[in-house]
Amino acid sequence: MEIQLQAFENGGVHPDYATVFRMILLLERLQIVHKVNLKRSCSYYELSYPGKDYDHVVCVDCGKVQFLNWPSPVAETERRLAEELGFTEVQHSLEFFGRCPECSEAFNSGVSVPGPAEPQVQL
Ligand SMILES: [Zn+2]
């Protein structure tokens, strides 16, 4: 849905859902994008960068997703998967859940946050 909207706003075109879906599958097969598992009703994709990790934290209240640019805490595990178990091309997707600062503030002040809206992705 968001891709269709962006295509219209930036390119003035209206790709139908099937077109977008076919394109995403193609990009995924070419390993240009990969799916991010966010336990959500819709699928999110992001660009693949070789050697980059995709750890992220999801706010359980508003659904905001923030990607972590820190060194991955599982780098040691990946190294052992390769050295001790012989795996190659090891990748991982690490997902943390918590309450973002804005939602924590709202929660602590007793303001109810309207359930998960459309998730915002911050890169
Ligand atoms: Zn939040």
XYZ file of N, CA, C and O and ligand atoms in Angstrom:
493
model
N 0.821 -1.196 0.000
C 0.000 0.000 0.000
C 0.863 1.257 0.000
O 0.614 2.187 -0.742
N 1.860 1.266 0.877
C 2.704 2.447 0.962
C 3.520 2.635 -0.312
O 3.781 3.762 -0.721
N 3.893 1.518 -0.940
C 4.653 1.612 -2.187
C 3.774 2.237 -3.265
O 4.215 3.103 -4.017
N 2.502 1.817 -3.317
C 1.581 2.380 -4.307
C 1.433 3.885 -4.100
O 1.439 4.659 -5.053
N 1.318 4.295 -2.845
C 1.160 5.709 -2.521
C 2.399 6.499 -2.934
O 2.304 7.565 -3.553
N 3.563 5.953 -2.613
C 4.818 6.618 -2.959
C 4.975 6.741 -4.474
O 5.444 7.760 -4.983
N 4.582 5.690 -5.176
C 4.698 5.699 -6.635
C 3.859 6.827 -7.225
O 4.260 7.491 -8.174
N 2.694 7.038 -6.611
C 1.824 8.093 -7.104
C 2.390 9.477 -6.760
O 2.478 10.360 -7.607
N 2.828 9.641 -5.509
C 3.315 10.950 -5.080
C 4.606 11.345 -5.786
O 4.826 12.500 -6.122
N 5.468 10.377 -6.005
C 6.779 10.698 -6.592
C 6.833 10.501 -8.096
O 7.645 11.116 -8.770
N 6.004 9.620 -8.613
C 6.097 9.311 -10.034
C 4.819 9.564 -10.796
O 4.795 9.499 -12.023
N 3.736 9.862 -10.061
C 2.465 10.122 -10.723
C 1.857 8.908 -11.397
O 1.043 9.037 -12.297
N 2.268 7.703 -10.952
C 1.703 6.495 -11.549
C 0.907 5.736 -10.491
O 1.126 5.902 -9.292
N -0.014 4.919 -10.967
C -0.850 4.124 -10.070
C -0.625 2.637 -10.326
O -1.442 2.011 -10.989
N 0.463 2.057 -9.832
C 0.637 0.619 -10.054
C -0.405 -0.152 -9.256
O -0.718 0.235 -8.132
N -0.977 -1.204 -9.849
C -1.936 -1.984 -9.067
C -1.169 -2.889 -8.107
O 0.038 -3.053 -8.209
N -1.916 -3.468 -7.161
C -1.290 -4.253 -6.106
C -0.487 -5.415 -6.680
O 0.633 -5.692 -6.250
N -1.041 -6.074 -7.690
C -0.366 -7.241 -8.268
C 0.980 -6.847 -8.882
O 1.963 -7.584 -8.781
N 1.019 -5.671 -9.507
C 2.267 -5.202 -10.117
C 3.329 -4.969 -9.045
O 4.480 -5.386 -9.188
N 2.907 -4.294 -7.980
C 3.842 -4.033 -6.880
C 4.332 -5.348 -6.292
O 5.529 -5.531 -6.048
N 3.403 -6.277 -6.094
C 3.744 -7.556 -5.478
C 4.731 -8.339 -6.344
O 5.731 -8.865 -5.849
N 4.489 -8.370 -7.654
C 5.402 -9.076 -8.560
C 6.790 -8.437 -8.528
O 7.807 -9.129 -8.546
N 6.825 -7.104 -8.506
C 8.105 -6.390 -8.500
C 8.889 -6.686 -7.222
O 10.093 -6.923 -7.251
N 8.177 -6.687 -6.096
C 8.833 -6.969 -4.810
C 9.410 -8.399 -4.814
O 10.534 -8.624 -4.374
N 8.626 -9.352 -5.328
C 9.105 -10.736 -5.365
C 10.353 -10.847 -6.234
O 11.292 -11.577 -5.914
N 10.368 -10.089 -7.347
C 11.528 -10.099 -8.236
C 12.744 -9.527 -7.509
O 13.825 -10.104 -7.528
N 12.549 -8.386 -6.859
C 13.660 -7.755 -6.129
C 14.169 -8.666 -5.013
O 15.357 -8.725 -4.733
N 13.228 -9.401 -4.407
C 13.626 -10.309 -3.337
C 14.452 -11.462 -3.912
O 15.461 -11.860 -3.348
N 14.025 -11.976 -5.085
C 14.750 -13.081 -5.709
C 16.149 -12.637 -6.117
O 17.092 -13.399 -6.075
N 16.257 -11.375 -6.516
C 17.567 -10.849 -6.914
C 18.381 -10.410 -5.696
O 19.480 -9.894 -5.830
N 17.786 -10.608 -4.520
C 18.432 -10.252 -3.246
C 18.771 -8.767 -3.164
O 19.792 -8.370 -2.617
N 17.898 -7.957 -3.752
C 18.064 -6.502 -3.646
C 17.299 -6.002 -2.418
O 17.714 -5.060 -1.758
N 16.191 -6.660 -2.111
C 15.474 -6.352 -0.878
C 15.266 -7.650 -0.111
O 15.397 -8.745 -0.657
N 14.961 -7.544 1.165
C 14.557 -8.710 1.940
C 13.425 -8.320 2.878
O 13.266 -7.164 3.233
N 12.676 -9.348 3.244
C 11.513 -9.127 4.089
C 11.967 -8.921 5.531
O 12.888 -9.577 5.988
N 11.334 -7.982 6.199
C 11.598 -7.784 7.619
C 10.425 -8.390 8.372
O 9.280 -8.073 8.095
N 10.716 -9.305 9.278
C 9.646 -9.973 10.022
C 9.224 -9.126 11.207
O 9.895 -9.064 12.204
N 8.120 -8.478 11.077
C 7.695 -7.571 12.133
C 6.413 -8.044 12.806
O 5.785 -7.293 13.517
N 6.055 -9.292 12.590
C 4.843 -9.847 13.208
C 3.654 -8.935 12.956
O 2.873 -8.643 13.844
N 3.569 -8.399 11.776
C 2.483 -7.482 11.457
C 1.639 -8.084 10.357
O 2.024 -9.038 9.712
N 0.496 -7.474 10.137
C -0.419 -8.035 9.155
C 0.090 -7.816 7.735
O -0.268 -8.543 6.834
N 0.936 -6.794 7.524
C 1.457 -6.587 6.188
C 2.963 -6.816 6.185
O 3.606 -6.814 7.230
N 3.524 -7.004 5.020
C 4.943 -7.317 4.907
C 5.751 -6.059 4.666
O 5.351 -5.190 3.908
N 6.871 -5.971 5.325
C 7.782 -4.855 5.125
C 9.060 -5.371 4.496
O 9.545 -6.434 4.833
N 9.576 -4.558 3.584
C 10.817 -4.929 2.924
C 11.809 -3.798 3.092
O 11.440 -2.630 3.192
N 13.074 -4.124 3.133
C 14.081 -3.079 3.122
C 15.199 -3.493 2.196
O 15.367 -4.668 1.869
N 15.971 -2.494 1.762
C 17.082 -2.757 0.860
C 18.131 -3.597 1.552
O 18.394 -3.435 2.741
N 18.740 -4.504 0.811
C 19.795 -5.337 1.373
C 21.145 -4.696 1.134
O 21.446 -4.237 0.034
N 21.921 -4.624 2.144
C 23.304 -4.181 2.003
C 24.174 -5.328 2.489
O 24.006 -5.766 3.623
N 25.079 -5.791 1.656
C 25.923 -6.897 2.089
C 26.668 -6.530 3.371
O 27.195 -5.434 3.498
N 26.670 -7.436 4.312
C 27.430 -7.228 5.536
C 26.742 -6.349 6.557
O 27.274 -6.117 7.627
N 25.541 -5.880 6.223
C 24.844 -5.029 7.181
C 23.880 -5.880 8.004
O 23.275 -6.812 7.484
N 23.739 -5.560 9.270
C 22.796 -6.279 10.112
C 21.464 -5.537 10.127
O 21.400 -4.363 9.829
N 20.431 -6.268 10.471
C 19.097 -5.685 10.402
C 18.378 -5.764 11.737
O 17.180 -5.953 11.791
N 19.121 -5.609 12.808
C 18.492 -5.652 14.115
C 17.590 -4.432 14.263
O 17.918 -3.350 13.797
N 16.460 -4.637 14.897
C 15.565 -3.503 15.080
C 14.732 -3.675 16.336
O 14.628 -4.765 16.892
N 14.160 -2.577 16.786
C 13.289 -2.603 17.954
C 11.921 -2.079 17.542
O 11.814 -1.136 16.758
N 10.884 -2.738 18.013
C 9.510 -2.395 17.662
C 8.782 -1.920 18.909
O 8.833 -2.584 19.948
N 8.123 -0.771 18.822
C 7.325 -0.293 19.953
C 6.024 -1.089 20.000
O 5.320 -1.188 19.002
N 5.742 -1.677 21.172
C 4.555 -2.522 21.299
C 3.273 -1.702 21.336
O 2.182 -2.244 21.188
N 3.386 -0.409 21.542
C 2.186 0.422 21.591
C 1.856 1.042 20.237
O 0.777 0.841 19.701
N 2.799 1.817 19.680
C 2.476 2.542 18.443
C 2.979 1.823 17.199
O 2.656 2.203 16.087
N 3.807 0.783 17.364
C 4.270 0.018 16.213
C 5.462 0.624 15.508
O 5.881 0.134 14.464
N 6.015 1.712 16.055
C 7.186 2.351 15.440
C 8.347 1.361 15.405
O 8.578 0.626 16.346
N 9.060 1.358 14.291
C 10.200 0.465 14.125
C 11.468 1.293 14.011
O 11.528 2.235 13.220
N 12.449 0.981 14.809
C 13.723 1.693 14.723
C 14.832 0.686 14.475
O 14.960 -0.307 15.194
N 15.589 0.930 13.420
C 16.697 0.028 13.118
C 17.907 0.425 13.938
O 18.129 1.603 14.226
N 18.663 -0.564 14.335
C 19.807 -0.339 15.223
C 21.091 -0.323 14.412
O 21.364 -1.251 13.665
N 21.819 0.745 14.569
C 23.078 0.864 13.834
C 24.277 0.438 14.669
O 25.405 0.692 14.314
N 24.006 -0.220 15.783
C 25.092 -0.655 16.649
C 25.648 -1.972 16.139
O 24.973 -2.707 15.438
N 26.877 -2.274 16.556
C 27.415 -3.588 16.217
C 26.485 -4.666 16.766
O 25.990 -4.543 17.880
N 26.226 -5.679 15.961
C 25.258 -6.689 16.373
C 25.748 -7.481 17.575
O 26.898 -7.905 17.619
N 24.852 -7.720 18.530
C 25.240 -8.526 19.699
C 25.397 -10.002 19.376
O 25.852 -10.761 20.221
N 25.024 -10.412 18.179
C 25.134 -11.832 17.857
C 26.280 -12.113 16.891
O 26.355 -13.197 16.318
N 27.180 -11.144 16.727
C 28.312 -11.348 15.822
C 29.128 -12.571 16.227
O 29.579 -13.348 15.379
N 29.291 -12.754 17.527
C 30.052 -13.903 18.033
C 29.351 -15.219 17.661
O 29.990 -16.185 17.248
N 28.037 -15.228 17.785
C 27.271 -16.419 17.425
C 27.415 -16.722 15.938
O 27.583 -17.886 15.542
N 27.378 -15.672 15.115
C 27.530 -15.886 13.670
C 28.905 -16.478 13.363
O 29.038 -17.356 12.521
N 29.914 -15.956 14.052
C 31.271 -16.451 13.835
C 31.348 -17.938 14.206
O 31.924 -18.742 13.483
N 30.703 -18.317 15.312
C 30.741 -19.717 15.743
C 29.929 -20.604 14.806
O 30.290 -21.765 14.582
N 28.829 -20.073 14.271
C 28.041 -20.857 13.311
C 28.914 -21.217 12.122
O 28.830 -22.326 11.579
N 29.750 -20.273 11.716
C 30.629 -20.520 10.585
C 31.778 -21.452 10.980
O 32.030 -22.454 10.302
N 32.429 -21.145 12.088
C 33.636 -21.895 12.448
C 33.338 -23.280 13.002
O 33.999 -24.246 12.675
N 32.318 -23.372 13.859
C 32.077 -24.646 14.541
C 31.069 -25.523 13.821
O 31.128 -26.740 13.893
N 30.128 -24.903 13.129
C 29.097 -25.701 12.454
C 29.255 -25.687 10.939
O 28.536 -26.376 10.229
N 30.187 -24.876 10.442
C 30.476 -24.896 9.016
C 29.467 -24.184 8.140
O 29.436 -24.393 6.922
N 28.619 -23.348 8.736
C 27.645 -22.631 7.923
C 28.321 -21.479 7.171
O 29.241 -20.849 7.685
N 27.853 -21.247 5.953
C 28.333 -20.094 5.197
C 27.143 -19.168 4.936
O 25.984 -19.564 5.118
N 27.415 -17.956 4.503
C 26.366 -16.971 4.198
C 25.423 -16.798 5.387
O 24.206 -16.687 5.208
N 25.949 -16.807 6.580
C 25.105 -16.718 7.773
C 24.509 -15.320 7.884
O 25.212 -14.320 7.758
N 23.217 -15.270 8.062
C 22.524 -14.002 8.275
C 21.650 -14.139 9.501
O 21.396 -15.239 9.974
N 21.162 -13.023 9.988
C 20.213 -13.091 11.086
C 19.295 -11.881 11.022
O 19.579 -10.897 10.355
N 18.183 -11.991 11.711
C 17.295 -10.853 11.884
C 16.898 -10.852 13.345
O 16.287 -11.794 13.824
N 17.303 -9.825 14.045
C 17.083 -9.781 15.482
C 16.052 -8.705 15.790
O 16.194 -7.564 15.361
N 15.016 -9.093 16.499
C 13.899 -8.182 16.727
C 13.690 -7.979 18.223
O 13.510 -8.935 18.963
N 13.734 -6.757 18.655
C 13.465 -6.434 20.054
C 12.106 -5.753 20.143
O 11.660 -5.098 19.200
N 11.464 -5.899 21.281
C 10.182 -5.228 21.494
C 10.262 -4.403 22.770
O 10.927 -4.792 23.724
N 9.609 -3.282 22.760
C 9.588 -2.447 23.947
C 8.640 -1.292 23.718
O 7.894 -1.259 22.739
N 8.668 -0.341 24.637
C 7.799 0.825 24.527
C 8.676 2.026 24.233
O 9.623 2.293 24.965
N 8.372 2.746 23.158
C 9.209 3.876 22.754
C 9.056 5.031 23.752
O 8.133 5.037 24.561
N 9.993 5.995 23.729
C 9.940 7.093 24.711
C 8.611 7.843 24.697
O 8.074 8.157 25.758
N 8.085 8.105 23.502
C 6.825 8.848 23.427
C 5.692 8.056 24.080
O 4.884 8.600 24.835
N 5.641 6.757 23.792
C 4.571 5.930 24.353
C 4.784 5.729 25.848
O 3.809 5.667 26.603
N 6.040 5.646 26.297
C 6.316 5.513 27.733
C 5.810 6.729 28.469
O 5.195 6.631 29.531
N 6.061 7.893 27.855
C 5.634 9.148 28.482
C 4.107 9.181 28.580
O 3.536 9.517 29.615
N 3.458 8.822 27.474
C 2.000 8.806 27.455
C 1.469 7.803 28.468
O 0.505 8.073 29.190
N 2.116 6.631 28.536
C 1.690 5.576 29.457
C 1.816 6.053 30.895
O 0.908 5.883 31.703
N 2.950 6.677 31.208
C 3.199 7.124 32.580
C 2.298 8.267 32.995
O 2.013 8.447 34.168
N 1.861 9.062 32.007
C 0.991 10.183 32.361
C -0.480 9.783 32.287
O -1.364 10.607 32.447
N -0.725 8.495 32.016
C -2.093 7.990 32.055
C -2.896 8.232 30.794
O -4.069 7.937 30.726
N -2.262 8.771 29.757
C -2.948 8.999 28.488
C -2.965 7.680 27.720
O -1.938 7.033 27.590
N -4.123 7.282 27.228
C -4.164 6.028 26.486
C -3.734 6.265 25.041
O -4.145 7.226 24.405
N -2.875 5.383 24.587
C -2.380 5.491 23.218
C -3.304 4.669 22.331
O -3.585 3.516 22.629
N -3.817 5.263 21.248
C -4.660 4.476 20.343
C -3.844 3.391 19.677
O -2.875 3.697 19.008
N -4.171 2.155 19.902
C -3.454 0.954 19.428
C -2.503 1.162 18.268
O -2.354 2.262 17.798
N -1.848 0.082 17.843
C -0.876 0.224 16.765
C -1.503 0.826 15.527
O -2.463 0.296 14.988
N -0.958 1.942 15.082
C -1.417 2.544 13.834
C -0.560 1.975 12.720
O 0.087 0.958 12.897
N -0.574 2.618 11.567
C 0.358 2.237 10.515
C 1.763 2.397 11.070
O 2.123 3.462 11.548
N 2.566 1.336 11.071
C 3.904 1.469 11.636
C 4.763 2.441 10.851
O 4.684 2.513 9.629
N 5.547 3.217 11.569
C 6.482 4.123 10.901
C 7.853 3.468 10.956
O 8.226 2.943 11.974
N 8.564 3.505 9.879
C 9.895 2.916 9.849
C 10.914 4.049 9.845
O 10.868 4.932 9.011
N 11.790 4.019 10.823
C 12.860 5.013 10.880
C 14.159 4.347 10.493
O 14.521 3.343 11.062
N 14.854 4.900 9.527
C 16.129 4.300 9.132
C 17.267 5.103 9.728
O 17.165 6.280 9.890
Zn 5.541 3.965 20.676
